[in-house]
Amino acid sequence: MLRIPQSQILNPEDLETCQCVFDQIWAEAGADYVDGEILASTVLAIFLSGATEDDAELLAAVRARRKDFIKLPS
């Protein structure tokens, strides 16, 4: 059985914050240019690291890592 540390459990408000940031980045870049799985992982990793104090900081931190989840045109 997988055990998740209590500090890693997201409450509904946390999930809403992460979803809002994901949706905003998705809308800005367009579905054709975003790897959704990597974007979701990036949002969660930054959120869980505690590196951000609010939604705006989380959004800025995710935007700073655009190169990680933006697909190059083929």
mmCIF file with all atom_site columns, N, CA and C in Angstrom:
data_model
loop_
_atom_site.group_PDB
_atom_site.id
_atom_site.type_symbol
_atom_site.label_atom_id
_atom_site.label_alt_id
_atom_site.label_comp_id
_atom_site.label_asym_id
_atom_site.label_entity_id
_atom_site.label_seq_id
_atom_site.pdbx_PDB_ins_code
_atom_site.Cartn_x
_atom_site.Cartn_y
_atom_site.Cartn_z
_atom_site.occupancy
_atom_site.B_iso_or_equiv
_atom_site.pdbx_formal_charge
_atom_site.auth_seq_id
_atom_site.auth_comp_id
_atom_site.auth_asym_id
_atom_site.auth_atom_id
_atom_site.pdbx_PDB_model_num
ATOM 1   N N  . MET A 1 1  ? 0.833  -1.176 0.000   1.00 0.00 ? 1  MET A N  1
ATOM 2   C CA . MET A 1 1  ? 0.000  0.000  0.000   1.00 0.00 ? 1  MET A CA 1
ATOM 3   C C  . MET A 1 1  ? 0.885  1.250  0.000   1.00 0.00 ? 1  MET A C  1
ATOM 4   N N  . LEU A 1 2  ? 0.550  2.180  -0.870  1.00 0.00 ? 2  LEU A N  1
ATOM 5   C CA . LEU A 1 2  ? 1.294  3.429  -0.988  1.00 0.00 ? 2  LEU A CA 1
ATOM 6   C C  . LEU A 1 2  ? 0.935  4.342  0.175   1.00 0.00 ? 2  LEU A C  1
ATOM 7   N N  . ARG A 1 3  ? 1.932  4.828  0.865   1.00 0.00 ? 3  ARG A N  1
ATOM 8   C CA . ARG A 1 3  ? 1.689  5.766  1.966   1.00 0.00 ? 3  ARG A CA 1
ATOM 9   C C  . ARG A 1 3  ? 2.176  7.130  1.543   1.00 0.00 ? 3  ARG A C  1
ATOM 10  N N  . ILE A 1 4  ? 1.314  8.101  1.671   1.00 0.00 ? 4  ILE A N  1
ATOM 11  C CA . ILE A 1 4  ? 1.636  9.473  1.312   1.00 0.00 ? 4  ILE A CA 1
ATOM 12  C C  . ILE A 1 4  ? 1.784  10.275 2.593   1.00 0.00 ? 4  ILE A C  1
ATOM 13  N N  . PRO A 1 5  ? 2.911  10.976 2.753   1.00 0.00 ? 5  PRO A N  1
ATOM 14  C CA . PRO A 1 5  ? 3.072  11.793 3.960   1.00 0.00 ? 5  PRO A CA 1
ATOM 15  C C  . PRO A 1 5  ? 1.934  12.805 4.084   1.00 0.00 ? 5  PRO A C  1
ATOM 16  N N  . GLN A 1 6  ? 1.497  13.054 5.308   1.00 0.00 ? 6  GLN A N  1
ATOM 17  C CA . GLN A 1 6  ? 0.393  13.986 5.554   1.00 0.00 ? 6  GLN A CA 1
ATOM 18  C C  . GLN A 1 6  ? 0.636  15.330 4.886   1.00 0.00 ? 6  GLN A C  1
ATOM 19  N N  . SER A 1 7  ? 1.884  15.773 4.856   1.00 0.00 ? 7  SER A N  1
ATOM 20  C CA . SER A 1 7  ? 2.201  17.069 4.250   1.00 0.00 ? 7  SER A CA 1
ATOM 21  C C  . SER A 1 7  ? 2.013  17.060 2.734   1.00 0.00 ? 7  SER A C  1
ATOM 22  N N  . GLN A 1 8  ? 1.861  15.885 2.146   1.00 0.00 ? 8  GLN A N  1
ATOM 23  C CA . GLN A 1 8  ? 1.719  15.766 0.700   1.00 0.00 ? 8  GLN A CA 1
ATOM 24  C C  . GLN A 1 8  ? 0.259  15.589 0.269   1.00 0.00 ? 8  GLN A C  1
ATOM 25  N N  . ILE A 1 9  ? -0.671 15.586 1.218   1.00 0.00 ? 9  ILE A N  1
ATOM 26  C CA . ILE A 1 9  ? -2.078 15.423 0.886   1.00 0.00 ? 9  ILE A CA 1
ATOM 27  C C  . ILE A 1 9  ? -2.671 16.784 0.556   1.00 0.00 ? 9  ILE A C  1
ATOM 28  N N  . LEU A 1 10 ? -3.352 16.855 -0.582  1.00 0.00 ? 10 LEU A N  1
ATOM 29  C CA . LEU A 1 10 ? -3.933 18.111 -1.031  1.00 0.00 ? 10 LEU A CA 1
ATOM 30  C C  . LEU A 1 10 ? -5.402 18.182 -0.623  1.00 0.00 ? 10 LEU A C  1
ATOM 31  N N  . ASN A 1 11 ? -5.797 19.312 -0.091  1.00 0.00 ? 11 ASN A N  1
ATOM 32  C CA . ASN A 1 11 ? -7.206 19.514 0.229   1.00 0.00 ? 11 ASN A CA 1
ATOM 33  C C  . ASN A 1 11 ? -7.903 20.091 -1.004  1.00 0.00 ? 11 ASN A C  1
ATOM 34  N N  . PRO A 1 12 ? -9.226 20.195 -0.998  1.00 0.00 ? 12 PRO A N  1
ATOM 35  C CA . PRO A 1 12 ? -9.933 20.695 -2.180  1.00 0.00 ? 12 PRO A CA 1
ATOM 36  C C  . PRO A 1 12 ? -9.472 22.084 -2.640  1.00 0.00 ? 12 PRO A C  1
ATOM 37  N N  . GLU A 1 13 ? -9.131 22.951 -1.714  1.00 0.00 ? 13 GLU A N  1
ATOM 38  C CA . GLU A 1 13 ? -8.657 24.288 -2.085  1.00 0.00 ? 13 GLU A CA 1
ATOM 39  C C  . GLU A 1 13 ? -7.308 24.214 -2.794  1.00 0.00 ? 13 GLU A C  1
ATOM 40  N N  . ASP A 1 14 ? -6.437 23.324 -2.324  1.00 0.00 ? 14 ASP A N  1
ATOM 41  C CA . ASP A 1 14 ? -5.140 23.129 -2.973  1.00 0.00 ? 14 ASP A CA 1
ATOM 42  C C  . ASP A 1 14 ? -5.325 22.630 -4.402  1.00 0.00 ? 14 ASP A C  1
ATOM 43  N N  . LEU A 1 15 ? -6.211 21.669 -4.558  1.00 0.00 ? 15 LEU A N  1
ATOM 44  C CA . LEU A 1 15 ? -6.478 21.123 -5.889  1.00 0.00 ? 15 LEU A CA 1
ATOM 45  C C  . LEU A 1 15 ? -7.050 22.192 -6.813  1.00 0.00 ? 15 LEU A C  1
ATOM 46  N N  . GLU A 1 16 ? -7.919 23.022 -6.275  1.00 0.00 ? 16 GLU A N  1
ATOM 47  C CA . GLU A 1 16 ? -8.505 24.101 -7.078  1.00 0.00 ? 16 GLU A CA 1
ATOM 48  C C  . GLU A 1 16 ? -7.432 25.084 -7.532  1.00 0.00 ? 16 GLU A C  1
ATOM 49  N N  . THR A 1 17 ? -6.522 25.420 -6.640  1.00 0.00 ? 17 THR A N  1
ATOM 50  C CA . THR A 1 17 ? -5.421 26.316 -6.979  1.00 0.00 ? 17 THR A CA 1
ATOM 51  C C  . THR A 1 17 ? -4.579 25.726 -8.098  1.00 0.00 ? 17 THR A C  1
ATOM 52  N N  . CYS A 1 18 ? -4.198 24.463 -7.954  1.00 0.00 ? 18 CYS A N  1
ATOM 53  C CA . CYS A 1 18 ? -3.373 23.807 -8.969  1.00 0.00 ? 18 CYS A CA 1
ATOM 54  C C  . CYS A 1 18 ? -4.122 23.715 -10.296 1.00 0.00 ? 18 CYS A C  1
ATOM 55  N N  . GLN A 1 19 ? -5.404 23.406 -10.242 1.00 0.00 ? 19 GLN A N  1
ATOM 56  C CA . GLN A 1 19 ? -6.200 23.306 -11.470 1.00 0.00 ? 19 GLN A CA 1
ATOM 57  C C  . GLN A 1 19 ? -6.294 24.656 -12.167 1.00 0.00 ? 19 GLN A C  1
ATOM 58  N N  . CYS A 1 20 ? -6.477 25.729 -11.401 1.00 0.00 ? 20 CYS A N  1
ATOM 59  C CA . CYS A 1 20 ? -6.567 27.069 -11.996 1.00 0.00 ? 20 CYS A CA 1
ATOM 60  C C  . CYS A 1 20 ? -5.272 27.456 -12.700 1.00 0.00 ? 20 CYS A C  1
ATOM 61  N N  . VAL A 1 21 ? -4.147 27.158 -12.072 1.00 0.00 ? 21 VAL A N  1
ATOM 62  C CA . VAL A 1 21 ? -2.852 27.464 -12.688 1.00 0.00 ? 21 VAL A CA 1
ATOM 63  C C  . VAL A 1 21 ? -2.662 26.618 -13.946 1.00 0.00 ? 21 VAL A C  1
ATOM 64  N N  . PHE A 1 22 ? -2.981 25.330 -13.858 1.00 0.00 ? 22 PHE A N  1
ATOM 65  C CA . PHE A 1 22 ? -2.891 24.457 -15.031 1.00 0.00 ? 22 PHE A CA 1
ATOM 66  C C  . PHE A 1 22 ? -3.742 25.012 -16.175 1.00 0.00 ? 22 PHE A C  1
ATOM 67  N N  . ASP A 1 23 ? -4.995 25.354 -15.869 1.00 0.00 ? 23 ASP A N  1
ATOM 68  C CA . ASP A 1 23 ? -5.918 25.851 -16.897 1.00 0.00 ? 23 ASP A CA 1
ATOM 69  C C  . ASP A 1 23 ? -5.427 27.148 -17.530 1.00 0.00 ? 23 ASP A C  1
ATOM 70  N N  . GLN A 1 24 ? -4.858 28.034 -16.716 1.00 0.00 ? 24 GLN A N  1
ATOM 71  C CA . GLN A 1 24 ? -4.383 29.304 -17.256 1.00 0.00 ? 24 GLN A CA 1
ATOM 72  C C  . GLN A 1 24 ? -3.202 29.094 -18.206 1.00 0.00 ? 24 GLN A C  1
ATOM 73  N N  . ILE A 1 25 ? -2.255 28.263 -17.800 1.00 0.00 ? 25 ILE A N  1
ATOM 74  C CA . ILE A 1 25 ? -1.102 27.975 -18.661 1.00 0.00 ? 25 ILE A CA 1
ATOM 75  C C  . ILE A 1 25 ? -1.577 27.284 -19.939 1.00 0.00 ? 25 ILE A C  1
ATOM 76  N N  . TRP A 1 26 ? -2.487 26.334 -19.809 1.00 0.00 ? 26 TRP A N  1
ATOM 77  C CA . TRP A 1 26 ? -3.027 25.602 -20.957 1.00 0.00 ? 26 TRP A CA 1
ATOM 78  C C  . TRP A 1 26 ? -3.669 26.571 -21.945 1.00 0.00 ? 26 TRP A C  1
ATOM 79  N N  . ALA A 1 27 ? -4.448 27.509 -21.429 1.00 0.00 ? 27 ALA A N  1
ATOM 80  C CA . ALA A 1 27 ? -5.135 28.481 -22.291 1.00 0.00 ? 27 ALA A CA 1
ATOM 81  C C  . ALA A 1 27 ? -4.144 29.431 -22.964 1.00 0.00 ? 27 ALA A C  1
ATOM 82  N N  . GLU A 1 28 ? -3.107 29.825 -22.242 1.00 0.00 ? 28 GLU A N  1
ATOM 83  C CA . GLU A 1 28 ? -2.111 30.748 -22.795 1.00 0.00 ? 28 GLU A CA 1
ATOM 84  C C  . GLU A 1 28 ? -1.320 30.108 -23.933 1.00 0.00 ? 28 GLU A C  1
ATOM 85  N N  . ALA A 1 29 ? -0.893 28.871 -23.727 1.00 0.00 ? 29 ALA A N  1
ATOM 86  C CA . ALA A 1 29 ? 0.008  28.223 -24.683 1.00 0.00 ? 29 ALA A CA 1
ATOM 87  C C  . ALA A 1 29 ? -0.736 27.476 -25.779 1.00 0.00 ? 29 ALA A C  1
ATOM 88  N N  . GLY A 1 30 ? -1.912 27.008 -25.473 1.00 0.00 ? 30 GLY A N  1
ATOM 89  C CA . GLY A 1 30 ? -2.659 26.223 -26.451 1.00 0.00 ? 30 GLY A CA 1
ATOM 90  C C  . GLY A 1 30 ? -2.374 24.746 -26.310 1.00 0.00 ? 30 GLY A C  1
ATOM 91  N N  . ALA A 1 31 ? -3.407 23.953 -26.462 1.00 0.00 ? 31 ALA A N  1
ATOM 92  C CA . ALA A 1 31 ? -3.314 22.510 -26.257 1.00 0.00 ? 31 ALA A CA 1
ATOM 93  C C  . ALA A 1 31 ? -2.298 21.841 -27.179 1.00 0.00 ? 31 ALA A C  1
ATOM 94  N N  . ASP A 1 32 ? -2.108 22.400 -28.369 1.00 0.00 ? 32 ASP A N  1
ATOM 95  C CA . ASP A 1 32 ? -1.179 21.784 -29.316 1.00 0.00 ? 32 ASP A CA 1
ATOM 96  C C  . ASP A 1 32 ? 0.278  21.942 -28.910 1.00 0.00 ? 32 ASP A C  1
ATOM 97  N N  . TYR A 1 33 ? 0.553  22.857 -28.002 1.00 0.00 ? 33 TYR A N  1
ATOM 98  C CA . TYR A 1 33 ? 1.938  23.162 -27.639 1.00 0.00 ? 33 TYR A CA 1
ATOM 99  C C  . TYR A 1 33 ? 2.309  22.805 -26.215 1.00 0.00 ? 33 TYR A C  1
ATOM 100 N N  . VAL A 1 34 ? 1.372  22.210 -25.467 1.00 0.00 ? 34 VAL A N  1
ATOM 101 C CA . VAL A 1 34 ? 1.648  21.886 -24.074 1.00 0.00 ? 34 VAL A CA 1
ATOM 102 C C  . VAL A 1 34 ? 1.587  20.377 -23.869 1.00 0.00 ? 34 VAL A C  1
ATOM 103 N N  . ASP A 1 35 ? 2.576  19.843 -23.185 1.00 0.00 ? 35 ASP A N  1
ATOM 104 C CA . ASP A 1 35 ? 2.520  18.456 -22.743 1.00 0.00 ? 35 ASP A CA 1
ATOM 105 C C  . ASP A 1 35 ? 1.788  18.487 -21.408 1.00 0.00 ? 35 ASP A C  1
ATOM 106 N N  . GLY A 1 36 ? 0.513  18.132 -21.430 1.00 0.00 ? 36 GLY A N  1
ATOM 107 C CA . GLY A 1 36 ? -0.345 18.252 -20.253 1.00 0.00 ? 36 GLY A CA 1
ATOM 108 C C  . GLY A 1 36 ? 0.134  17.463 -19.055 1.00 0.00 ? 36 GLY A C  1
ATOM 109 N N  . GLU A 1 37 ? 0.680  16.291 -19.296 1.00 0.00 ? 37 GLU A N  1
ATOM 110 C CA . GLU A 1 37 ? 1.159  15.463 -18.197 1.00 0.00 ? 37 GLU A CA 1
ATOM 111 C C  . GLU A 1 37 ? 2.344  16.128 -17.498 1.00 0.00 ? 37 GLU A C  1
ATOM 112 N N  . ILE A 1 38 ? 3.258  16.649 -18.272 1.00 0.00 ? 38 ILE A N  1
ATOM 113 C CA . ILE A 1 38 ? 4.426  17.314 -17.681 1.00 0.00 ? 38 ILE A CA 1
ATOM 114 C C  . ILE A 1 38 ? 4.002  18.624 -17.014 1.00 0.00 ? 38 ILE A C  1
ATOM 115 N N  . LEU A 1 39 ? 3.066  19.352 -17.619 1.00 0.00 ? 39 LEU A N  1
ATOM 116 C CA . LEU A 1 39 ? 2.563  20.574 -16.996 1.00 0.00 ? 39 LEU A CA 1
ATOM 117 C C  . LEU A 1 39 ? 1.936  20.266 -15.644 1.00 0.00 ? 39 LEU A C  1
ATOM 118 N N  . ALA A 1 40 ? 1.085  19.242 -15.585 1.00 0.00 ? 40 ALA A N  1
ATOM 119 C CA . ALA A 1 40 ? 0.440  18.875 -14.320 1.00 0.00 ? 40 ALA A CA 1
ATOM 120 C C  . ALA A 1 40 ? 1.485  18.496 -13.274 1.00 0.00 ? 40 ALA A C  1
ATOM 121 N N  . SER A 1 41 ? 2.471  17.719 -13.684 1.00 0.00 ? 41 SER A N  1
ATOM 122 C CA . SER A 1 41 ? 3.539  17.318 -12.753 1.00 0.00 ? 41 SER A CA 1
ATOM 123 C C  . SER A 1 41 ? 4.321  18.528 -12.259 1.00 0.00 ? 41 SER A C  1
ATOM 124 N N  . THR A 1 42 ? 4.565  19.471 -13.159 1.00 0.00 ? 42 THR A N  1
ATOM 125 C CA . THR A 1 42 ? 5.298  20.681 -12.800 1.00 0.00 ? 42 THR A CA 1
ATOM 126 C C  . THR A 1 42 ? 4.514  21.504 -11.783 1.00 0.00 ? 42 THR A C  1
ATOM 127 N N  . VAL A 1 43 ? 3.231  21.701 -12.051 1.00 0.00 ? 43 VAL A N  1
ATOM 128 C CA . VAL A 1 43 ? 2.383  22.477 -11.127 1.00 0.00 ? 43 VAL A CA 1
ATOM 129 C C  . VAL A 1 43 ? 2.387  21.826 -9.750  1.00 0.00 ? 43 VAL A C  1
ATOM 130 N N  . LEU A 1 44 ? 2.155  20.521 -9.705  1.00 0.00 ? 44 LEU A N  1
ATOM 131 C CA . LEU A 1 44 ? 2.106  19.824 -8.414  1.00 0.00 ? 44 LEU A CA 1
ATOM 132 C C  . LEU A 1 44 ? 3.454  19.850 -7.696  1.00 0.00 ? 44 LEU A C  1
ATOM 133 N N  . ALA A 1 45 ? 4.532  19.637 -8.434  1.00 0.00 ? 45 ALA A N  1
ATOM 134 C CA . ALA A 1 45 ? 5.854  19.629 -7.804  1.00 0.00 ? 45 ALA A CA 1
ATOM 135 C C  . ALA A 1 45 ? 6.173  20.984 -7.176  1.00 0.00 ? 45 ALA A C  1
ATOM 136 N N  . ILE A 1 46 ? 5.887  22.046 -7.904  1.00 0.00 ? 46 ILE A N  1
ATOM 137 C CA . ILE A 1 46 ? 6.163  23.381 -7.362  1.00 0.00 ? 46 ILE A CA 1
ATOM 138 C C  . ILE A 1 46 ? 5.257  23.654 -6.156  1.00 0.00 ? 46 ILE A C  1
ATOM 139 N N  . PHE A 1 47 ? 3.982  23.311 -6.281  1.00 0.00 ? 47 PHE A N  1
ATOM 140 C CA . PHE A 1 47 ? 3.043  23.529 -5.176  1.00 0.00 ? 47 PHE A CA 1
ATOM 141 C C  . PHE A 1 47 ? 3.482  22.761 -3.934  1.00 0.00 ? 47 PHE A C  1
ATOM 142 N N  . LEU A 1 48 ? 3.796  21.481 -4.112  1.00 0.00 ? 48 LEU A N  1
ATOM 143 C CA . LEU A 1 48 ? 4.165  20.641 -2.966  1.00 0.00 ? 48 LEU A CA 1
ATOM 144 C C  . LEU A 1 48 ? 5.510  21.019 -2.360  1.00 0.00 ? 48 LEU A C  1
ATOM 145 N N  . SER A 1 49 ? 6.353  21.692 -3.133  1.00 0.00 ? 49 SER A N  1
ATOM 146 C CA . SER A 1 49 ? 7.651  22.100 -2.588  1.00 0.00 ? 49 SER A CA 1
ATOM 147 C C  . SER A 1 49 ? 7.495  23.237 -1.582  1.00 0.00 ? 49 SER A C  1
ATOM 148 N N  . GLY A 1 50 ? 6.322  23.876 -1.622  1.00 0.00 ? 50 GLY A N  1
ATOM 149 C CA . GLY A 1 50 ? 6.080  24.980 -0.694  1.00 0.00 ? 50 GLY A CA 1
ATOM 150 C C  . GLY A 1 50 ? 6.789  26.249 -1.090  1.00 0.00 ? 50 GLY A C  1
ATOM 151 N N  . ALA A 1 51 ? 7.268  26.301 -2.326  1.00 0.00 ? 51 ALA A N  1
ATOM 152 C CA . ALA A 1 51 ? 8.049  27.442 -2.787  1.00 0.00 ? 51 ALA A CA 1
ATOM 153 C C  . ALA A 1 51 ? 7.194  28.670 -3.078  1.00 0.00 ? 51 ALA A C  1
ATOM 154 N N  . THR A 1 52 ? 5.887  28.516 -3.060  1.00 0.00 ? 52 THR A N  1
ATOM 155 C CA . THR A 1 52 ? 5.016  29.637 -3.388  1.00 0.00 ? 52 THR A CA 1
ATOM 156 C C  . THR A 1 52 ? 4.067  29.939 -2.245  1.00 0.00 ? 52 THR A C  1
ATOM 157 N N  . GLU A 1 53 ? 3.745  31.205 -2.086  1.00 0.00 ? 53 GLU A N  1
ATOM 158 C CA . GLU A 1 53 ? 2.858  31.641 -1.005  1.00 0.00 ? 53 GLU A CA 1
ATOM 159 C C  . GLU A 1 53 ? 1.417  31.793 -1.459  1.00 0.00 ? 53 GLU A C  1
ATOM 160 N N  . ASP A 1 54 ? 1.209  32.054 -2.760  1.00 0.00 ? 54 ASP A N  1
ATOM 161 C CA . ASP A 1 54 ? -0.151 32.276 -3.242  1.00 0.00 ? 54 ASP A CA 1
ATOM 162 C C  . ASP A 1 54 ? -0.263 31.868 -4.710  1.00 0.00 ? 54 ASP A C  1
ATOM 163 N N  . ASP A 1 55 ? -1.473 32.005 -5.253  1.00 0.00 ? 55 ASP A N  1
ATOM 164 C CA . ASP A 1 55 ? -1.737 31.594 -6.634  1.00 0.00 ? 55 ASP A CA 1
ATOM 165 C C  . ASP A 1 55 ? -0.836 32.323 -7.629  1.00 0.00 ? 55 ASP A C  1
ATOM 166 N N  . ALA A 1 56 ? -0.645 33.615 -7.425  1.00 0.00 ? 56 ALA A N  1
ATOM 167 C CA . ALA A 1 56 ? 0.160  34.403 -8.362  1.00 0.00 ? 56 ALA A CA 1
ATOM 168 C C  . ALA A 1 56 ? 1.611  33.928 -8.376  1.00 0.00 ? 56 ALA A C  1
ATOM 169 N N  . GLU A 1 57 ? 2.145  33.599 -7.227  1.00 0.00 ? 57 GLU A N  1
ATOM 170 C CA . GLU A 1 57 ? 3.524  33.096 -7.158  1.00 0.00 ? 57 GLU A CA 1
ATOM 171 C C  . GLU A 1 57 ? 3.634  31.726 -7.816  1.00 0.00 ? 57 GLU A C  1
ATOM 172 N N  . LEU A 1 58 ? 2.628  30.878 -7.606  1.00 0.00 ? 58 LEU A N  1
ATOM 173 C CA . LEU A 1 58 ? 2.637  29.560 -8.231  1.00 0.00 ? 58 LEU A CA 1
ATOM 174 C C  . LEU A 1 58 ? 2.592  29.707 -9.746  1.00 0.00 ? 58 LEU A C  1
ATOM 175 N N  . LEU A 1 59 ? 1.726  30.576 -10.230 1.00 0.00 ? 59 LEU A N  1
ATOM 176 C CA . LEU A 1 59 ? 1.624  30.809 -11.663 1.00 0.00 ? 59 LEU A CA 1
ATOM 177 C C  . LEU A 1 59 ? 2.952  31.310 -12.229 1.00 0.00 ? 59 LEU A C  1
ATOM 178 N N  . ALA A 1 60 ? 3.575  32.252 -11.552 1.00 0.00 ? 60 ALA A N  1
ATOM 179 C CA . ALA A 1 60 ? 4.864  32.790 -12.003 1.00 0.00 ? 60 ALA A CA 1
ATOM 180 C C  . ALA A 1 60 ? 5.941  31.705 -12.003 1.00 0.00 ? 60 ALA A C  1
ATOM 181 N N  . ALA A 1 61 ? 5.943  30.868 -10.982 1.00 0.00 ? 61 ALA A N  1
ATOM 182 C CA . ALA A 1 61 ? 6.947  29.806 -10.896 1.00 0.00 ? 61 ALA A CA 1
ATOM 183 C C  . ALA A 1 61 ? 6.761  28.784 -12.019 1.00 0.00 ? 61 ALA A C  1
ATOM 184 N N  . VAL A 1 62 ? 5.509  28.462 -12.338 1.00 0.00 ? 62 VAL A N  1
ATOM 185 C CA . VAL A 1 62 ? 5.247  27.516 -13.420 1.00 0.00 ? 62 VAL A CA 1
ATOM 186 C C  . VAL A 1 62 ? 5.625  28.144 -14.758 1.00 0.00 ? 62 VAL A C  1
ATOM 187 N N  . ARG A 1 63 ? 5.263  29.392 -14.957 1.00 0.00 ? 63 ARG A N  1
ATOM 188 C CA . ARG A 1 63 ? 5.638  30.083 -16.208 1.00 0.00 ? 63 ARG A CA 1
ATOM 189 C C  . ARG A 1 63 ? 7.149  30.092 -16.397 1.00 0.00 ? 63 ARG A C  1
ATOM 190 N N  . ALA A 1 64 ? 7.895  30.225 -15.312 1.00 0.00 ? 64 ALA A N  1
ATOM 191 C CA . ALA A 1 64 ? 9.354  30.252 -15.389 1.00 0.00 ? 64 ALA A CA 1
ATOM 192 C C  . ALA A 1 64 ? 9.921  28.915 -15.871 1.00 0.00 ? 64 ALA A C  1
ATOM 193 N N  . ARG A 1 65 ? 9.123  27.858 -15.786 1.00 0.00 ? 65 ARG A N  1
ATOM 194 C CA . ARG A 1 65 ? 9.587  26.534 -16.215 1.00 0.00 ? 65 ARG A CA 1
ATOM 195 C C  . ARG A 1 65 ? 8.930  26.089 -17.518 1.00 0.00 ? 65 ARG A C  1
ATOM 196 N N  . ARG A 1 66 ? 8.470  27.060 -18.315 1.00 0.00 ? 66 ARG A N  1
ATOM 197 C CA . ARG A 1 66 ? 7.786  26.772 -19.592 1.00 0.00 ? 66 ARG A CA 1
ATOM 198 C C  . ARG A 1 66 ? 8.556  25.804 -20.471 1.00 0.00 ? 66 ARG A C  1
ATOM 199 N N  . LYS A 1 67 ? 9.860  25.928 -20.504 1.00 0.00 ? 67 LYS A N  1
ATOM 200 C CA . LYS A 1 67 ? 10.667 25.079 -21.386 1.00 0.00 ? 67 LYS A CA 1
ATOM 201 C C  . LYS A 1 67 ? 10.501 23.600 -21.049 1.00 0.00 ? 67 LYS A C  1
ATOM 202 N N  . ASP A 1 68 ? 10.063 23.309 -19.839 1.00 0.00 ? 68 ASP A N  1
ATOM 203 C CA . ASP A 1 68 ? 9.889  21.915 -19.426 1.00 0.00 ? 68 ASP A CA 1
ATOM 204 C C  . ASP A 1 68 ? 8.650  21.268 -20.029 1.00 0.00 ? 68 ASP A C  1
ATOM 205 N N  . PHE A 1 69 ? 7.609  22.046 -20.324 1.00 0.00 ? 69 PHE A N  1
ATOM 206 C CA . PHE A 1 69 ? 6.356  21.436 -20.760 1.00 0.00 ? 69 PHE A CA 1
ATOM 207 C C  . PHE A 1 69 ? 5.834  21.936 -22.114 1.00 0.00 ? 69 PHE A C  1
ATOM 208 N N  . ILE A 1 70 ? 6.522  22.893 -22.729 1.00 0.00 ? 70 ILE A N  1
ATOM 209 C CA . ILE A 1 70 ? 6.103  23.375 -24.056 1.00 0.00 ? 70 ILE A CA 1
ATOM 210 C C  . ILE A 1 70 ? 6.710  22.468 -25.118 1.00 0.00 ? 70 ILE A C  1
ATOM 211 N N  . LYS A 1 71 ? 5.866  21.985 -26.018 1.00 0.00 ? 71 LYS A N  1
ATOM 212 C CA . LYS A 1 71 ? 6.331  21.140 -27.132 1.00 0.00 ? 71 LYS A CA 1
ATOM 213 C C  . LYS A 1 71 ? 6.819  22.038 -28.256 1.00 0.00 ? 71 LYS A C  1
ATOM 214 N N  . LEU A 1 72 ? 7.900  21.654 -28.856 1.00 0.00 ? 72 LEU A N  1
ATOM 215 C CA . LEU A 1 72 ? 8.408  22.369 -30.022 1.00 0.00 ? 72 LEU A CA 1
ATOM 216 C C  . LEU A 1 72 ? 7.627  21.930 -31.244 1.00 0.00 ? 72 LEU A C  1
ATOM 217 N N  . PRO A 1 73 ? 7.311  22.880 -32.133 1.00 0.00 ? 73 PRO A N  1
ATOM 218 C CA . PRO A 1 73 ? 6.609  22.493 -33.363 1.00 0.00 ? 73 PRO A CA 1
ATOM 219 C C  . PRO A 1 73 ? 7.464  21.536 -34.183 1.00 0.00 ? 73 PRO A C  1
ATOM 220 N N  . SER A 1 74 ? 6.795  20.522 -34.756 1.00 0.00 ? 74 SER A N  1
ATOM 221 C CA . SER A 1 74 ? 7.566  19.559 -35.551 1.00 0.00 ? 74 SER A CA 1
ATOM 222 C C  . SER A 1 74 ? 7.497  19.859 -37.018 1.00 0.00 ? 74 SER A C  1
#
